[in-house]
Amino acid sequence: MFASSPVTVVITSEPDTWDIDASSGLGREEFVDWDRMPDLEQQADIPGDILTKPRKELKRLAREGYWARSRELRARVYHQLIQQVTCRLVTPDALVYTDVASQLFGKQSVSSHPLPDFLEGCSMPTYCLSPAGVTALRRILICIGNLFPDITYSPALPALAALLLHYSPGEAQCFENISRLIASNAPHTSYIDQSFLAHQASCMTFGDLANKHCPAAHRLIASTSENVFEVYSEWLSWLFHDLPFSYAIRIFDVYLLEGQKVLYRIALALLKQYRLSGSSTELAGTDIKADLQAFVQNIEEHVTVDKLLERAFGIRLFSRKEIWLLQMANRKALMERGITMVQSRQSFHLAVDLQSFTSSIVTAQEMRIIWSWIPERFSLFPPLLLFSTLEDGCSLQRFYSCCEGYEPTVLLIKTTEGEVCGAFLSSDWSERRKSGATSGFFGTGECFVFTVRPEAERYEWVFIKKPELAKAVPRTRPRSPSPAAPRGSAPHSPAGSSSRLSVPAPPHSPGRLSPFLAIRHFLLPSKTASMFMSGSREGIIIGGGGGRALALDADLLWGRTEPCETFDNPPLCHEDFKVQLLEAWGFQNT
């Protein structure tokens, strides 16, 4: 793909004569440009039992910046934590590095070697390293390329190695430390992405998390950028390129103890802070990606590192295993799209083409906003019109027959008042038959409802915004999940009787929507909070509990919208409405 790209070449100058001394002192003095180093670490007394404390206590100390008390303490902690990382059986160490480096570079005073292919197009922050330190860093990266041929793309690796070089006794030990992070095989844990596929999946996962945890910032980015993913693809660079050394090293402190999940937290905190800052208020005609980068580079003007970490750990994310499952789902979606290696930044994330997209209800720009709300692994694919009342008539059975076999789907409704609303529906409509004689609800917590006009707004599953509700003790007294009786011209309940509504647990199906958003993963206080979608011959219901977010009759002509417990939404338009147009969209994955 990059056959014509220029080859990156490292020229080591005369003073950088090859010399490896693994026994030299802490962070070899000549490797650091002390004039550029912030006044971070003091020479403080180190408690003798500091490294024997429980891991939970070490996490607390790292979050509070305890390692910054002493350069020696930080180096000792780093070494111990990395030695405790479980690795593949054969992982190269400092002695291997000394041997391989001697073969590669010899004793020559001037050498010229290309950087590994996996760094093609990647930046290499140096974090206050001296010219000798930069040369040592490059030698380490060249040896990694030689000893880890399976690495094909790893943009964060140079920054992590540069940070470790500050706190290693020499470059050989630095190589061993970074090698252990590369070779980690702990379950559901990854320290360093090592392929383009893994990197893209982590960017998609961050996009999913930003969509849910930073809705205001996400809405701002979606409204000002043609390619939201292009902005989110820089999330790791914010942390390990754009942030100043004093912030990056504090992130590294907690990263060694808590893994990649902590990086998601801090990047989300940066995104939230960006939205709150004055720099995001006037963005008309602004390159938001460049504006975000400038904001992160000047972060000291906006928030201290302690406050940034405090806000990051105040964000309630899913568990490390659940995030790993989401990342695996995103990897699978990329593989199904044929995206497994480095590609030029094509428009595969611009799935809604402004020129070719046609809808009778929304504009291409409005559809892009909707597409920015859906999980990243589905936004890879362009929208496919499955059903339209304009072309297929007002028939519920025709709606079902056109939509069955597609998962997920997007429902769009335009009322006779000109309002536009809809829903993202996670499951195949054919699942409605699995309830037997009853009209049961199905779907997962990735379902959401939304409005487009007069204002664009999304309402997600209540437990995404209020996860503490899922920890409530289950009710001991039966509670009717029936919605309020419809009034006026609104449709009847598809079940005919609210007492017949049921919420069957969704079947386990690997490779479907995000597994951790299935109902079985949550201890729910009531079934009304998980009434996602239901359909029968009498009509469609989306959302339930105290009301229905959307309800449509069998003729797809009349509807009703109310607040409901599942999505904690207000009415999406006038409560009783007449349908002017209805469309159902799927995802074109072939």
XYZ file of C-alpha atoms in Angstrom:
590
model
C 0.000 0.000 0.000
C 2.877 2.344 0.792
C 5.390 0.979 -1.677
C 6.065 4.444 -3.029
C 6.461 6.084 0.387
C 9.904 7.396 1.313
C 11.887 5.246 3.722
C 12.632 6.814 7.074
C 16.378 6.757 7.782
C 18.131 7.318 11.100
C 21.524 9.016 10.957
C 23.514 8.765 14.180
C 26.056 11.520 14.508
C 29.718 11.155 15.394
C 29.306 11.761 19.140
C 26.692 8.963 19.270
C 29.292 6.219 19.045
C 27.652 2.874 19.720
C 28.112 1.943 23.350
C 25.813 -0.168 25.470
C 26.301 -0.145 29.186
C 23.361 -1.820 30.894
C 24.913 -1.286 34.303
C 25.115 2.468 34.088
C 23.193 4.712 36.464
C 19.523 5.574 36.605
C 18.183 6.934 33.326
C 21.722 7.547 32.100
C 22.363 11.216 32.729
C 23.447 11.906 29.153
C 20.094 10.621 27.846
C 18.145 13.508 29.423
C 18.184 17.179 28.467
C 17.937 18.536 31.984
C 17.467 22.120 30.825
C 14.147 21.140 29.225
C 12.966 18.901 32.075
C 10.207 20.335 34.293
C 11.005 20.517 37.991
C 8.997 17.413 38.825
C 10.782 15.037 41.115
C 12.498 15.722 44.378
C 14.985 13.543 46.194
C 12.736 12.348 48.995
C 13.082 9.479 51.449
C 11.563 6.275 50.109
C 9.615 4.104 52.596
C 11.154 0.643 52.708
C 7.809 -1.137 52.349
C 6.453 0.914 49.462
C 6.828 -1.873 46.905
C 5.195 -4.493 49.127
C 1.893 -2.678 49.430
C -1.264 -4.302 47.959
C -1.992 -3.501 44.348
C -5.103 -1.540 45.282
C -2.995 0.725 47.480
C -0.424 1.138 44.714
C -3.222 2.257 42.362
C -4.287 4.898 44.862
C -0.729 6.153 45.265
C -0.181 6.285 41.515
C -3.399 8.240 40.959
C -2.363 10.731 43.642
C 1.068 11.270 42.067
C 3.104 9.625 44.837
C 5.800 8.400 42.410
C 6.622 12.022 41.543
C 8.197 12.416 44.989
C 11.386 10.776 43.816
C 12.959 9.894 40.474
C 14.498 6.809 42.053
C 11.138 5.714 43.490
C 9.432 6.015 40.110
C 12.200 3.980 38.456
C 11.984 1.223 41.099
C 8.188 1.070 40.868
C 8.267 0.922 37.073
C 10.791 -1.913 37.119
C 8.838 -3.974 39.643
C 5.471 -3.483 37.945
C 6.835 -4.403 34.527
C 8.603 -7.480 35.892
C 5.222 -8.624 37.251
C 3.554 -8.416 33.814
C 2.727 -11.907 32.544
C 4.410 -12.399 29.186
C 4.866 -14.915 26.445
C 7.355 -17.654 27.336
C 10.052 -16.337 25.000
C 10.451 -12.597 25.547
C 13.763 -10.919 24.688
C 15.590 -9.353 27.636
C 18.485 -6.954 28.159
C 21.126 -9.560 27.321
C 19.409 -10.374 24.030
C 19.316 -6.662 23.231
C 23.040 -6.276 23.907
C 23.816 -9.160 21.575
C 21.455 -8.147 18.766
C 22.397 -4.470 18.944
C 26.076 -5.309 18.720
C 25.409 -7.349 15.572
C 23.266 -4.619 14.027
C 25.413 -1.609 14.829
C 28.888 -2.931 15.648
C 31.442 -0.458 16.917
C 31.056 2.053 14.134
C 30.863 5.702 15.065
C 28.448 6.642 12.284
C 25.576 4.370 11.243
C 22.541 4.614 9.027
C 19.529 2.359 9.630
C 15.882 2.646 8.605
C 13.268 2.718 11.324
C 10.928 -0.298 11.349
C 8.072 -0.359 8.846
C 5.530 -0.398 11.682
C 6.428 3.238 12.406
C 5.571 4.401 8.889
C 3.726 7.690 9.217
C 4.011 7.675 13.033
C 5.413 10.563 15.047
C 8.201 10.062 17.583
C 7.956 12.330 20.633
C 11.225 12.582 22.528
C 10.051 13.942 25.916
C 13.085 16.002 26.948
C 15.618 13.414 25.774
C 19.009 14.688 24.747
C 20.443 13.944 21.273
C 22.166 10.901 22.803
C 18.840 9.820 24.310
C 17.045 10.197 20.971
C 19.711 8.064 19.309
C 19.338 5.416 22.016
C 15.568 5.481 21.550
C 15.930 4.901 17.833
C 18.314 2.014 18.392
C 15.762 0.441 20.745
C 12.997 0.806 18.150
C 15.176 -0.695 15.421
C 15.921 -3.716 17.617
C 12.204 -4.091 18.427
C 11.508 -4.210 14.707
C 14.175 -6.893 14.360
C 12.991 -9.073 17.252
C 9.220 -8.540 16.950
C 8.520 -9.082 13.239
C 4.794 -9.561 13.922
C 4.348 -5.882 14.810
C 2.889 -4.166 11.742
C 1.633 -0.841 13.135
C 2.190 0.717 16.555
C 1.986 4.528 16.732
C 2.122 4.701 20.561
C 5.230 2.545 20.963
C 7.883 5.291 20.444
C 6.341 7.531 23.115
C 6.110 4.703 25.658
C 9.712 3.683 25.016
C 10.845 7.316 25.361
C 9.121 7.628 28.743
C 10.636 4.359 29.965
C 14.110 5.428 28.841
C 13.978 8.225 31.438
C 13.622 5.676 34.238
C 15.710 2.717 33.066
C 19.332 2.069 34.126
C 20.282 2.005 30.448
C 18.887 1.375 27.020
C 19.241 -2.409 27.287
C 17.002 -2.459 30.356
C 14.616 -0.037 28.648
C 14.387 -2.478 25.753
C 13.587 -5.324 28.143
C 10.878 -3.271 29.853
C 9.128 -2.250 26.655
C 9.447 -5.824 25.342
C 7.546 -7.158 28.339
C 4.691 -4.730 27.656
C 4.662 -5.784 23.997
C 4.671 -9.485 24.910
C 2.027 -9.241 27.657
C -0.514 -12.062 27.433
C -2.708 -11.218 30.426
C -6.397 -11.951 29.742
C -8.510 -9.029 28.484
C -5.489 -6.761 28.757
C -3.445 -5.051 26.101
C -0.769 -2.466 26.733
C 0.305 -1.650 23.186
C -1.630 -2.012 19.919
C 0.613 -3.821 17.440
C -1.379 -3.833 14.198
C -3.419 -1.399 12.171
C -6.499 -3.529 12.855
C -5.992 -3.347 16.634
C -5.291 0.389 16.480
C -8.393 1.120 14.400
C -10.512 -1.045 16.723
C -9.273 0.914 19.755
C -10.089 4.192 17.955
C -13.597 2.891 17.219
C -13.955 1.825 20.856
C -12.963 5.313 21.988
C -15.539 6.709 19.562
C -18.198 4.469 21.120
C -17.215 5.623 24.618
C -17.102 9.295 23.618
C -20.522 8.942 22.040
C -21.930 7.720 25.349
C -19.911 9.579 27.978
C -19.240 12.916 26.233
C -22.492 13.604 24.332
C -22.039 17.386 24.267
C -18.491 17.175 22.881
C -19.516 14.424 20.477
C -22.403 16.529 19.184
C -20.042 19.476 18.729
C -17.545 17.373 16.756
C -20.254 15.724 14.651
C -21.698 19.108 13.710
C -18.371 20.679 12.735
C -16.408 17.796 11.211
C -17.182 15.826 8.078
C -15.449 12.783 9.528
C -15.949 12.236 13.251
C -13.758 9.142 13.259
C -10.881 11.131 11.774
C -10.975 13.271 14.910
C -11.215 10.316 17.304
C -8.418 8.440 15.521
C -6.003 10.874 17.196
C -7.040 9.993 20.743
C -3.807 8.176 21.630
C -1.755 10.996 20.148
C -3.470 13.402 22.533
C -2.052 11.394 25.443
C 1.350 10.303 24.155
C 2.381 13.062 21.800
C 0.486 16.269 22.448
C 0.382 16.373 26.251
C 3.493 17.845 27.909
C 5.922 15.504 29.680
C 4.646 16.365 33.174
C 1.166 15.139 32.205
C 2.269 12.173 30.088
C 4.437 10.706 32.838
C 1.599 10.885 35.384
C -0.624 9.044 32.904
C 2.124 6.467 32.467
C 2.196 5.970 36.266
C -1.403 4.759 36.326
C -1.243 3.082 32.905
C 1.334 0.545 34.130
C -1.017 -0.482 36.935
C -4.383 -0.275 35.189
C -3.744 -0.896 31.490
C -5.426 0.621 28.460
C -8.730 1.297 30.213
C -7.157 4.225 32.044
C -6.126 5.760 28.715
C -9.757 5.771 27.598
C -10.720 7.506 30.841
C -8.150 10.277 30.494
C -8.875 10.892 26.800
C -12.576 11.201 27.663
C -11.710 13.670 30.424
C -9.715 15.711 27.905
C -12.695 15.698 25.547
C -15.023 16.864 28.321
C -12.574 19.604 29.314
C -12.269 20.725 25.704
C -16.034 21.120 25.500
C -16.025 23.204 28.674
C -13.150 25.410 27.553
C -13.602 28.660 25.693
C -11.632 27.283 22.730
C -14.594 25.174 21.623
C -17.208 27.934 21.557
C -16.468 29.505 18.191
C -15.652 26.763 15.707
C -17.296 27.949 12.502
C -14.868 27.143 9.707
C -12.320 25.741 12.188
C -10.349 22.529 11.733
C -11.593 20.876 14.906
C -8.913 18.173 14.838
C -6.180 20.824 14.850
C -8.079 22.851 17.447
C -8.279 19.834 19.758
C -4.575 19.148 19.295
C -3.701 22.752 20.169
C -5.954 22.548 23.230
C -4.204 19.404 24.483
C -0.746 20.853 23.827
C -1.686 23.877 25.971
C -3.561 21.865 28.603
C -1.669 23.589 31.451
C -3.696 26.735 30.705
C -6.961 24.878 31.341
C -6.570 22.193 34.015
C -3.891 20.765 36.303
C -2.791 17.165 35.895
C -4.241 16.290 39.317
C -7.641 17.717 38.403
C -7.554 16.003 34.997
C -6.919 12.612 36.608
C -9.575 13.271 39.242
C -12.138 13.938 36.517
C -10.974 10.938 34.510
C -11.524 8.556 37.414
C -14.916 10.126 38.034
C -16.110 8.727 34.698
C -17.926 5.448 35.251
C -16.839 3.065 32.528
C -17.658 -0.570 32.028
C -15.190 -3.172 33.275
C -11.927 -3.968 31.508
C -13.414 -7.234 30.248
C -16.504 -5.480 28.878
C -14.394 -2.888 27.069
C -12.290 -5.715 25.680
C -15.453 -7.388 24.359
C -16.471 -4.153 22.653
C -13.012 -3.839 21.112
C -13.228 -7.408 19.812
C -16.624 -6.645 18.264
C -15.107 -3.612 16.539
C -12.205 -5.719 15.267
C -14.649 -8.198 13.788
C -16.569 -5.415 12.034
C -13.333 -4.080 10.531
C -12.329 -7.545 9.332
C -15.735 -8.052 7.740
C -15.146 -4.792 5.909
C -11.750 -6.059 4.740
C -9.775 -3.523 6.775
C -6.818 -5.400 8.240
C -3.745 -3.420 7.231
C -2.594 0.155 6.937
C -4.630 1.949 4.314
C -4.690 5.515 3.148
C -7.301 7.443 5.094
C -10.086 6.719 2.675
C -13.706 7.618 3.279
C -14.758 4.302 4.768
C -15.881 6.230 7.846
C -17.790 8.684 5.697
C -20.473 6.077 5.141
C -23.183 8.674 4.454
C -22.162 10.186 1.127
C -23.372 13.772 0.848
C -23.698 13.491 -2.928
C -25.470 10.150 -3.343
C -27.583 9.819 -0.176
C -31.323 10.292 -0.733
C -34.122 10.219 1.817
C -37.619 11.665 1.814
C -37.318 12.445 5.533
C -33.801 13.636 6.398
C -30.968 15.396 4.611
C -27.562 13.758 4.135
C -26.098 16.002 6.857
C -28.868 15.005 9.279
C -28.250 11.344 8.472
C -24.562 11.874 9.211
C -25.512 13.127 12.667
C -27.647 10.013 13.229
C -24.797 7.830 11.920
C -22.440 9.504 14.394
C -24.650 8.263 17.249
C -24.658 4.596 16.313
C -21.950 2.145 17.472
C -18.736 2.585 15.516
C -18.709 -0.940 14.074
C -21.991 -0.251 12.260
C -21.129 3.276 11.136
C -18.494 1.680 8.902
C -21.287 0.713 6.520
C -23.413 3.030 4.366
C -27.174 3.238 4.980
C -29.444 1.019 2.888
C -33.127 1.906 2.475
C -35.205 -1.150 3.414
C -38.724 0.241 3.619
C -40.525 3.480 2.802
C -44.236 4.240 3.090
C -43.767 6.401 0.011
C -42.708 3.362 -2.069
C -44.024 0.356 -0.126
C -47.307 1.683 1.243
C -48.624 1.870 4.799
C -48.457 -1.814 5.672
C -46.994 -3.155 8.895
C -46.612 -6.655 7.446
C -44.737 -5.219 4.484
C -42.522 -3.335 6.963
C -41.693 -6.596 8.755
C -40.969 -8.525 5.554
C -38.636 -5.770 4.280
C -36.745 -5.413 7.565
C -36.364 -9.041 8.625
C -32.867 -10.337 8.099
C -31.282 -6.954 8.835
C -29.693 -6.155 12.185
C -29.618 -3.430 13.370
C -32.067 -1.004 11.732
C -32.820 2.710 11.969
C -36.440 3.878 12.003
C -37.230 7.406 10.766
C -40.613 9.099 11.179
C -41.812 12.436 9.816
C -45.091 13.707 11.238
C -47.646 15.866 9.453
C -46.409 18.719 11.699
C -42.946 18.475 10.111
C -41.295 16.950 13.189
C -38.736 14.167 12.631
C -37.879 11.494 15.184
C -36.876 7.856 15.195
C -35.029 4.980 16.823
C -31.902 2.850 16.472
C -33.077 -0.740 16.945
C -30.454 -3.329 17.771
C -32.188 -6.595 16.917
C -33.715 -8.285 13.888
C -37.482 -7.799 13.778
C -37.869 -11.562 13.260
C -37.151 -11.984 16.992
C -40.703 -10.838 17.715
C -41.852 -14.367 16.830
C -39.786 -15.934 19.612
C -42.240 -14.691 22.233
C -44.846 -17.200 21.084
C -48.388 -16.160 21.870
C -47.260 -13.169 23.911
C -45.912 -9.940 22.519
C -42.562 -9.692 24.244
C -39.894 -7.070 24.198
C -36.481 -7.840 22.760
C -33.346 -5.940 21.792
C -30.294 -4.784 23.794
C -29.086 -1.706 25.625
C -27.618 -0.279 22.433
C -31.129 0.699 21.309
C -31.904 4.397 21.561
C -34.536 6.891 20.417
C -33.874 10.333 19.004
C -35.237 13.536 17.558
C -33.895 15.288 14.450
C -36.272 18.223 14.037
C -36.795 20.704 15.469
C -33.609 19.764 17.398
C -31.232 16.801 17.172
C -31.095 14.884 20.448
C -30.527 11.247 21.434
C -31.975 9.335 24.403
C -30.086 6.172 25.341
C -30.897 3.285 27.622
C -31.314 4.699 31.119
C -28.567 2.450 32.571
C -25.924 3.970 30.320
C -26.492 7.367 31.900
C -27.356 6.022 35.360
C -25.422 2.749 35.794
C -25.969 2.830 39.549
C -29.624 1.924 38.952
C -28.596 -1.500 37.677
C -27.096 -2.303 41.070
C -30.411 -1.882 42.884
C -31.832 -4.871 44.714
C -34.413 -6.575 42.474
C -37.975 -5.848 43.464
C -39.712 -8.492 45.584
C -43.240 -7.365 44.759
C -44.528 -7.861 41.191
C -44.876 -4.655 39.266
C -46.864 -4.321 36.102
C -44.704 -3.285 33.160
C -47.721 -2.026 31.270
C -47.517 1.379 29.614
C -50.281 3.910 30.034
C -53.389 3.245 27.979
C -53.332 5.062 24.636
C -55.582 8.036 24.129
C -57.295 9.498 21.107
C -56.054 8.117 17.821
C -52.973 6.407 19.269
C -52.531 2.708 18.520
C -53.535 -0.119 20.807
C -50.898 -2.170 22.576
C -49.639 -4.932 20.294
C -50.339 -7.375 23.067
C -53.943 -6.345 23.393
C -53.457 -6.491 27.166
C -50.575 -4.953 29.050
C -50.444 -7.880 31.472
C -49.227 -10.132 28.656
C -46.038 -8.161 28.024
C -42.860 -10.091 28.809
C -39.134 -9.416 28.655
C -37.344 -12.605 27.609
C -33.585 -12.650 28.055
C -31.947 -12.211 24.667
C -30.266 -15.361 23.349
C -26.493 -15.537 23.566
C -25.178 -14.995 20.096
C -21.453 -14.277 19.725
C -20.615 -11.621 17.201
C -23.895 -9.754 17.548
C -24.247 -6.380 19.173
C -22.108 -5.357 22.088
C -22.331 -8.371 24.444
C -22.105 -6.356 27.671
C -25.243 -4.406 26.741
C -27.374 -7.535 26.803
C -29.861 -7.596 29.672
C -28.241 -10.652 31.279
C -25.251 -8.523 32.341
C -27.339 -6.175 34.483
C -29.149 -6.582 37.782
C -32.244 -4.595 36.899
C -34.655 -3.150 39.468
C -37.624 -3.656 37.106
C -38.404 -5.061 33.680
C -39.850 -1.749 32.569
C -36.322 -0.407 32.278
C -35.419 -2.940 29.573
C -38.400 -2.738 27.232
C -36.528 -1.921 24.034
C -38.638 -3.002 21.055
C -41.756 -5.058 20.456
C -43.875 -5.866 17.432
C -47.058 -7.757 16.569
C -49.826 -7.626 13.988
C -51.437 -4.760 15.920
C -48.483 -2.395 15.934
C -44.987 -1.493 17.119
C -43.808 -0.317 20.529
C -40.358 1.090 21.282
C -39.523 1.748 24.934
C -41.793 1.134 27.892
C -42.485 1.697 31.548
C -44.777 4.590 32.488
C -45.365 5.224 28.803
C -43.963 4.371 25.391
C -41.220 6.300 23.630
C -42.803 5.427 20.269
C -45.921 3.459 19.387
C -47.328 2.942 15.882
C -50.542 1.304 14.706
C -50.893 -1.512 12.160
C -51.540 0.960 9.336
C -48.409 2.990 10.148
C -50.607 6.097 10.083
C -51.078 7.054 13.723
C -48.646 7.125 16.590
C -48.045 8.238 20.129
C -44.923 9.260 22.036
C -44.562 9.551 25.800
C -41.836 9.611 28.453
C -40.732 6.073 29.315
C -38.480 4.423 31.880
C -36.368 2.519 29.351
C -34.898 5.634 27.714
C -35.815 8.324 30.263
C -36.968 10.464 27.324
C -39.447 13.297 26.925
C -42.090 13.018 24.161
C -40.183 12.930 20.860
C -42.774 15.118 19.087
C -46.460 15.992 19.648
C -47.730 13.183 21.867
C -50.466 12.071 19.445
C -49.222 12.393 15.894
C -50.093 11.416 12.348
C -47.360 9.855 10.218
C -46.590 11.653 6.989
C -43.623 9.465 6.013
C -41.849 6.488 7.563
C -38.563 4.890 6.490
C -36.518 1.955 7.776
C -32.800 1.817 7.039
C -30.341 -1.045 7.309
C -26.575 -1.290 6.865
C -25.055 -2.147 3.516
C -22.333 -4.581 4.525
C -21.728 -6.278 1.204
